[in-house]
PDB file of C-alpha atoms and ligand atoms in Angstrom:
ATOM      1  CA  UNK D 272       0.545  22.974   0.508  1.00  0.00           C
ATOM      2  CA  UNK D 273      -1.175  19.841   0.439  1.00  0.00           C
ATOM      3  CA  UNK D 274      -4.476  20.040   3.140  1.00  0.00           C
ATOM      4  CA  UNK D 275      -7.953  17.933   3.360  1.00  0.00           C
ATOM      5  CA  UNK D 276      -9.834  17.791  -0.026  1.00  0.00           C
ATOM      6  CA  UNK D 277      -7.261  18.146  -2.305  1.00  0.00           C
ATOM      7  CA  UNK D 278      -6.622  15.194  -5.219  1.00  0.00           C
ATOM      8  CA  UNK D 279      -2.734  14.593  -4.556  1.00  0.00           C
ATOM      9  CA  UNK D 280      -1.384  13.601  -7.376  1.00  0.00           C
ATOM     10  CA  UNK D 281       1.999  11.229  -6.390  1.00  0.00           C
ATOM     11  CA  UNK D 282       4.579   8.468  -7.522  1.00  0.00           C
ATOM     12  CA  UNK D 283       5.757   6.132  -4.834  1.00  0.00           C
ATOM     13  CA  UNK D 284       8.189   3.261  -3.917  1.00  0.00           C
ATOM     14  CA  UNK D 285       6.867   0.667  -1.152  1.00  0.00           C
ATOM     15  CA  UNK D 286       9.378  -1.737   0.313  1.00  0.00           C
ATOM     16  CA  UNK D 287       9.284  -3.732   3.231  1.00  0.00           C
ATOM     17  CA  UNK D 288      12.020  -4.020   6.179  1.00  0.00           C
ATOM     18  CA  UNK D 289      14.121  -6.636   3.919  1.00  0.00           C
ATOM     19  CA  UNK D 290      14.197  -3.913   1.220  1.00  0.00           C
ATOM     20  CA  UNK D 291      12.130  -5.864  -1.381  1.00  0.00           C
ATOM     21  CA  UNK D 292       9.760  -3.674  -3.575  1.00  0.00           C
ATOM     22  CA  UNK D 293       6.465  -4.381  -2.629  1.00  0.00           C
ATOM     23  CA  UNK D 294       4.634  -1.799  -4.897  1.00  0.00           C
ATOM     24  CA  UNK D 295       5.300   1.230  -6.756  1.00  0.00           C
ATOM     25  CA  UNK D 296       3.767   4.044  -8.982  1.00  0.00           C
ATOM     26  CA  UNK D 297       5.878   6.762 -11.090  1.00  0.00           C
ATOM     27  CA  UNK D 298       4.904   9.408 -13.644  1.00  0.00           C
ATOM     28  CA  UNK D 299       3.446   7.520 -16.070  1.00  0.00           C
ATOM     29  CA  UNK D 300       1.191   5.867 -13.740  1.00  0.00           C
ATOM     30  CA  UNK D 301       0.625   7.905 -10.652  1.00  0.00           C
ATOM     31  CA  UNK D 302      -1.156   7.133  -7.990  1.00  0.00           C
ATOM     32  CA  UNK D 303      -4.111   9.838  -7.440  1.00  0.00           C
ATOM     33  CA  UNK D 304      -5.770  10.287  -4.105  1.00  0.00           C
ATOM     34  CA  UNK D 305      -8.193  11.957  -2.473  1.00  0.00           C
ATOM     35  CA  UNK D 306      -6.092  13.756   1.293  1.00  0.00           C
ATOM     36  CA  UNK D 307      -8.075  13.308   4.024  1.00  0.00           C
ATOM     37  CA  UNK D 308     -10.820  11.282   3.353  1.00  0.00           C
ATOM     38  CA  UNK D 309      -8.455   7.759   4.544  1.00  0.00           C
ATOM     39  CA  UNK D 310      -7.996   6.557   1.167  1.00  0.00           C
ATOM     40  CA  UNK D 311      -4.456   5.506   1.994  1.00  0.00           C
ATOM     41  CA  UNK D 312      -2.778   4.595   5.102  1.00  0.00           C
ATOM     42  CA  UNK D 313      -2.922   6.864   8.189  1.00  0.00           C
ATOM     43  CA  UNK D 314       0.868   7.200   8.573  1.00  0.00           C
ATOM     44  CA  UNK D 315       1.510   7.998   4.801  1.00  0.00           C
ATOM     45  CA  UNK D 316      -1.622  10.828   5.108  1.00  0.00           C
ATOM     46  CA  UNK D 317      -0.058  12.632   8.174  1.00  0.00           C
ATOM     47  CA  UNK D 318       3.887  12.783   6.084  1.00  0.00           C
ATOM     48  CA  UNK D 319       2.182  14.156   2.777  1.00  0.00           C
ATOM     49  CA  UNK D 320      -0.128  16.811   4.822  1.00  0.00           C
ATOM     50  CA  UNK D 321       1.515  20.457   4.033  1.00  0.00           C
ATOM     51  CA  UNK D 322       4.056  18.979   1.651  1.00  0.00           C
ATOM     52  CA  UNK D 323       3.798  20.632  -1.887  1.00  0.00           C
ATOM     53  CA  UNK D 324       4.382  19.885  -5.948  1.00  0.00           C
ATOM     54  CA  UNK D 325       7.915  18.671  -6.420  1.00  0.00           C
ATOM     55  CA  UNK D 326       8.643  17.663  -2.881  1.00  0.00           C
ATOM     56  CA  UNK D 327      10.346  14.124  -2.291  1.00  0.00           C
ATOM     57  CA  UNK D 328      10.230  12.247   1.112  1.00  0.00           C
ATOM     58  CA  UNK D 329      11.311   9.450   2.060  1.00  0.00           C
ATOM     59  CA  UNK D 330       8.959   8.071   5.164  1.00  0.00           C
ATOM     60  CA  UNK D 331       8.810   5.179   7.779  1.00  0.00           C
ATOM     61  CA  UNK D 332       5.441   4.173   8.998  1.00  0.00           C
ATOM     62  CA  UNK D 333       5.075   1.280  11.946  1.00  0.00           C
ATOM     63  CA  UNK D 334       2.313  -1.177  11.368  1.00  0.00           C
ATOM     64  CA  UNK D 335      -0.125   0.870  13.769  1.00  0.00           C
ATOM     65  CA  UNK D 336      -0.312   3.971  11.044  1.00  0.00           C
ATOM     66  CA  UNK D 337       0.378   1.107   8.355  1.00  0.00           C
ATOM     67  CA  UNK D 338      -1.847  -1.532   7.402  1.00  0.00           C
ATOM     68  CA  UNK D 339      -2.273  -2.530  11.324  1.00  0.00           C
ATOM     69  CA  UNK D 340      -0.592  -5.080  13.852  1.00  0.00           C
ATOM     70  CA  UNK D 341      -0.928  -8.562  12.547  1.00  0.00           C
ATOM     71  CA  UNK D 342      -4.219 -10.227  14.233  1.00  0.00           C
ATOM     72  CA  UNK D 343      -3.926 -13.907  14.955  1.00  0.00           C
ATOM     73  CA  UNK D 344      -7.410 -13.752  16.032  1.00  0.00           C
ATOM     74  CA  UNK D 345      -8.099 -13.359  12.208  1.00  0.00           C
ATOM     75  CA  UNK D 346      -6.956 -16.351  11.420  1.00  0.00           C
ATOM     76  CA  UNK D 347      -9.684 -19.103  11.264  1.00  0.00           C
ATOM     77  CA  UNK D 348     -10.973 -21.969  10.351  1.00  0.00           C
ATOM     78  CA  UNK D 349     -14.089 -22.181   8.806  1.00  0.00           C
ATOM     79  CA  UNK D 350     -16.225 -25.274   8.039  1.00  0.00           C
ATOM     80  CA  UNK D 351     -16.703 -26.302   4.427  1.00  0.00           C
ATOM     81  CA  UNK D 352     -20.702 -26.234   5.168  1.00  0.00           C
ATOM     82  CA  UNK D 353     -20.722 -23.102   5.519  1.00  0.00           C
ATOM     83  CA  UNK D 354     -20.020 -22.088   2.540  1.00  0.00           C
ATOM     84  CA  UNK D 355     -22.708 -22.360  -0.452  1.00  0.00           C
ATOM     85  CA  UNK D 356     -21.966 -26.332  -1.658  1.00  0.00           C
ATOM     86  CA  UNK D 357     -21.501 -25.612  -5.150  1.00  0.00           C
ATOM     87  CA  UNK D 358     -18.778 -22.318  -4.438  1.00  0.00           C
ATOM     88  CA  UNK D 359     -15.507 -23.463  -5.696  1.00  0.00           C
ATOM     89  CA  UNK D 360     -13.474 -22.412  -2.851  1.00  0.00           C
ATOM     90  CA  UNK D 361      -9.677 -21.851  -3.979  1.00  0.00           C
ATOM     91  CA  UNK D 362      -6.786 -20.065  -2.147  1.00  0.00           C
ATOM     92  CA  UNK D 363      -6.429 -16.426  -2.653  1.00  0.00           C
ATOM     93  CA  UNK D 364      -9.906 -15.803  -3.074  1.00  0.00           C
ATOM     94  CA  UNK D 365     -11.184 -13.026  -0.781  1.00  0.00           C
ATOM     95  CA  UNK D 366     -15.236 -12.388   0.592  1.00  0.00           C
ATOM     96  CA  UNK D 367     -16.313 -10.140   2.870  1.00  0.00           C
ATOM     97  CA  UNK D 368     -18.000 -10.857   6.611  1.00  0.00           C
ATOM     98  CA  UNK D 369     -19.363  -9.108   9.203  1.00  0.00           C
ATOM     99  CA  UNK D 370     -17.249  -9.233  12.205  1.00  0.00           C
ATOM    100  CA  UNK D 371     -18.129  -7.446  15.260  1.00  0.00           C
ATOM    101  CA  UNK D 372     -20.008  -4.856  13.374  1.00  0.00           C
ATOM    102  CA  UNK D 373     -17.760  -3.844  10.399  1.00  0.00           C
ATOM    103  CA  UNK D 374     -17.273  -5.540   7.320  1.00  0.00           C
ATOM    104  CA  UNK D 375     -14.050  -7.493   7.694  1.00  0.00           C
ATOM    105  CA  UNK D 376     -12.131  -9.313   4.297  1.00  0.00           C
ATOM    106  CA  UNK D 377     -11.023 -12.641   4.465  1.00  0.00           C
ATOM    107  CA  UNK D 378      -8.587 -13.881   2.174  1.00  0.00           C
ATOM    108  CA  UNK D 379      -8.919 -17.831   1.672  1.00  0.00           C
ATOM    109  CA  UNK D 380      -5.188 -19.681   2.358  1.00  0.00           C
ATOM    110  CA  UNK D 381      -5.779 -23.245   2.223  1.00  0.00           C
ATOM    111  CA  UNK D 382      -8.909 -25.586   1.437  1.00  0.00           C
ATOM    112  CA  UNK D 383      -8.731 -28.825   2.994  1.00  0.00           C
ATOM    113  CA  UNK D 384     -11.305 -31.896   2.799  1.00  0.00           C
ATOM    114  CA  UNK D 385     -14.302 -30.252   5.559  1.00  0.00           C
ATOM    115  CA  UNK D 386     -12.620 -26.769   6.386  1.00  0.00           C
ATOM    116  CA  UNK D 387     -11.305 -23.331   4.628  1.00  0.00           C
ATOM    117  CA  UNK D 388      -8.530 -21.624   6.499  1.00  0.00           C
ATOM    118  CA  UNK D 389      -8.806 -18.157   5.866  1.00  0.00           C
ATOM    119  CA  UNK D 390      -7.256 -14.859   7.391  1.00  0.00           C
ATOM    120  CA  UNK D 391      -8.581 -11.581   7.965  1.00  0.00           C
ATOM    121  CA  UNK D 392      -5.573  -9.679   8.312  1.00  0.00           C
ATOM    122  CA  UNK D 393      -4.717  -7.287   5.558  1.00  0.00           C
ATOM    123  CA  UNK D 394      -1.066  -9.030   3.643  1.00  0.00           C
ATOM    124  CA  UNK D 395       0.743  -5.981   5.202  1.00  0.00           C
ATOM    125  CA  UNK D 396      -0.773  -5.799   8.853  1.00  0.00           C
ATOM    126  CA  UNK D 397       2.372  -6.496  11.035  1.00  0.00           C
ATOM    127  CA  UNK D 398       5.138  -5.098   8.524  1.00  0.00           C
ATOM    128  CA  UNK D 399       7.178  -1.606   8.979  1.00  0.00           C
ATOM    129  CA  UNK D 400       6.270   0.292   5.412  1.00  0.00           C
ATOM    130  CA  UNK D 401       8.977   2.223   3.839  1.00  0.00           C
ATOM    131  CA  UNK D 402       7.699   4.619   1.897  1.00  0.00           C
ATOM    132  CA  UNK D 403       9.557   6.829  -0.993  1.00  0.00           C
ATOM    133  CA  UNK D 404       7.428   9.409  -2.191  1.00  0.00           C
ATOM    134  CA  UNK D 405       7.414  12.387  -5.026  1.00  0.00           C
ATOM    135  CA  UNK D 406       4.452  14.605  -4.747  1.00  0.00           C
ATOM    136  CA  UNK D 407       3.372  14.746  -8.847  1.00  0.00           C
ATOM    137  CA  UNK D 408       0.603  17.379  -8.647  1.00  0.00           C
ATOM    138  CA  UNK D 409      -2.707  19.468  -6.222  1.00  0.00           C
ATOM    139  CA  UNK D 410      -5.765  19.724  -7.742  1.00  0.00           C
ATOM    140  CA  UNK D 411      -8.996  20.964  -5.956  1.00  0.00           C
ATOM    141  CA  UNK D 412     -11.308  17.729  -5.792  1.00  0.00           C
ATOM    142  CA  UNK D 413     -14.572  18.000  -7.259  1.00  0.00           C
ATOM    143  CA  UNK D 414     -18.204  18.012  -5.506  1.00  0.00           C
ATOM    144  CA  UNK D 415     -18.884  14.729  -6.791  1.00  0.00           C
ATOM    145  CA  UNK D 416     -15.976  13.338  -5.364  1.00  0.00           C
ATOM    146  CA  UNK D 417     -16.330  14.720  -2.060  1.00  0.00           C
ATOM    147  CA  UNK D 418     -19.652  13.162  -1.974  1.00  0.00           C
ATOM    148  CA  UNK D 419     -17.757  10.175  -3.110  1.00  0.00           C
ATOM    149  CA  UNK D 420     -14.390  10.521  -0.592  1.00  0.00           C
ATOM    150  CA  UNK D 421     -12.398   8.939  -3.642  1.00  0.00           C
ATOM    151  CA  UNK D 422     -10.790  10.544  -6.706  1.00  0.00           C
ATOM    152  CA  UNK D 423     -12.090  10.067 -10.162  1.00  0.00           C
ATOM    153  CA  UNK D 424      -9.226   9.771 -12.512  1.00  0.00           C
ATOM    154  CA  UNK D 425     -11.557   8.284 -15.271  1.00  0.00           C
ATOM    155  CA  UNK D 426      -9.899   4.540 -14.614  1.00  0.00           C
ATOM    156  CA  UNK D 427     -13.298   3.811 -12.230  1.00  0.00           C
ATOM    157  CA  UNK D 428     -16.558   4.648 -10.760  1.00  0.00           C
ATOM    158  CA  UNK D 429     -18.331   3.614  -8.343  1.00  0.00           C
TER     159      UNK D 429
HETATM  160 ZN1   ZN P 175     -17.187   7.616  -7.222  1.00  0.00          ZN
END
């Protein structure tokens, strides 16, 4: 039964409303997680809690336990200046700003001649997830990644 603090081990397929695959993981490349520590998205966490090795599920999540509503308050234009003058602003670029006390990515969209449109929201806030989801293996995480609250599966550290 998978509970807080255990490394879930999983394979997924993520499609939106329109049925269009927007991500995946299988066997070969899981996806490995650290439950409970919000390293994926709320709704996903609560559906895998107590489910066990083997187990296949096929969940719905609504964009408030997805990847939130869509903000059009994060959408905003910035002014060229203030940027550094040399940065080589392109679209799809992200940086990160502090926004009402958290630190809040923007993703650049468009660069015109004396402003940067950028958006804040995340490229899933607004959409219903569909989730389809094979539980691959538990393991007990380690004290280091507790102290962490992410998984290391030897692709990163940080
Ligand atoms: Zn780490």
């Amino acid at each position: 039964m998978i509970k807080k603090n255990d490394v879930v081990t999983m394979g997924f397929s993520l499609k939106n409303s329109a049925g269009e695959e927007l991500d995946s993981a299988d066997a070969k490349e899981p996806l490995n997680y650290l439950h409970g520590a919000k390293n994926i998205v709320p709704g996903l966490e609560e559906a895998i809690d107590g489910l066990a090795v083997g187990d296949k599920k096929d969940v719905t999540i609504s964009p408030d336990k997805g990847y939130g509503e869509d903000d059009p308050g994060l959408r905003l234009k910035i002014p060229r200046s203030n940027f550094p003058p040399k940065a080589d602003i392109k679209p799809e670029m992200q940086f990160a700003s502090e926004m009402d006390g958290h630190k809040q990515i923007f993703t650049v969209i468009s660069v015109e001649d004396d402003e940067i449109n950028v958006d804040g929201n995340h490229p899933l806030a607004g959409q219903t997830l569909h989730f389809s989801i094979e539980i691959l293996g538990v393991r007990d995480a380690t004290e280091e990644e507790l102290s962490h609250g992410h998984v290391h599966d030897g692709t990163h550290h940080h």
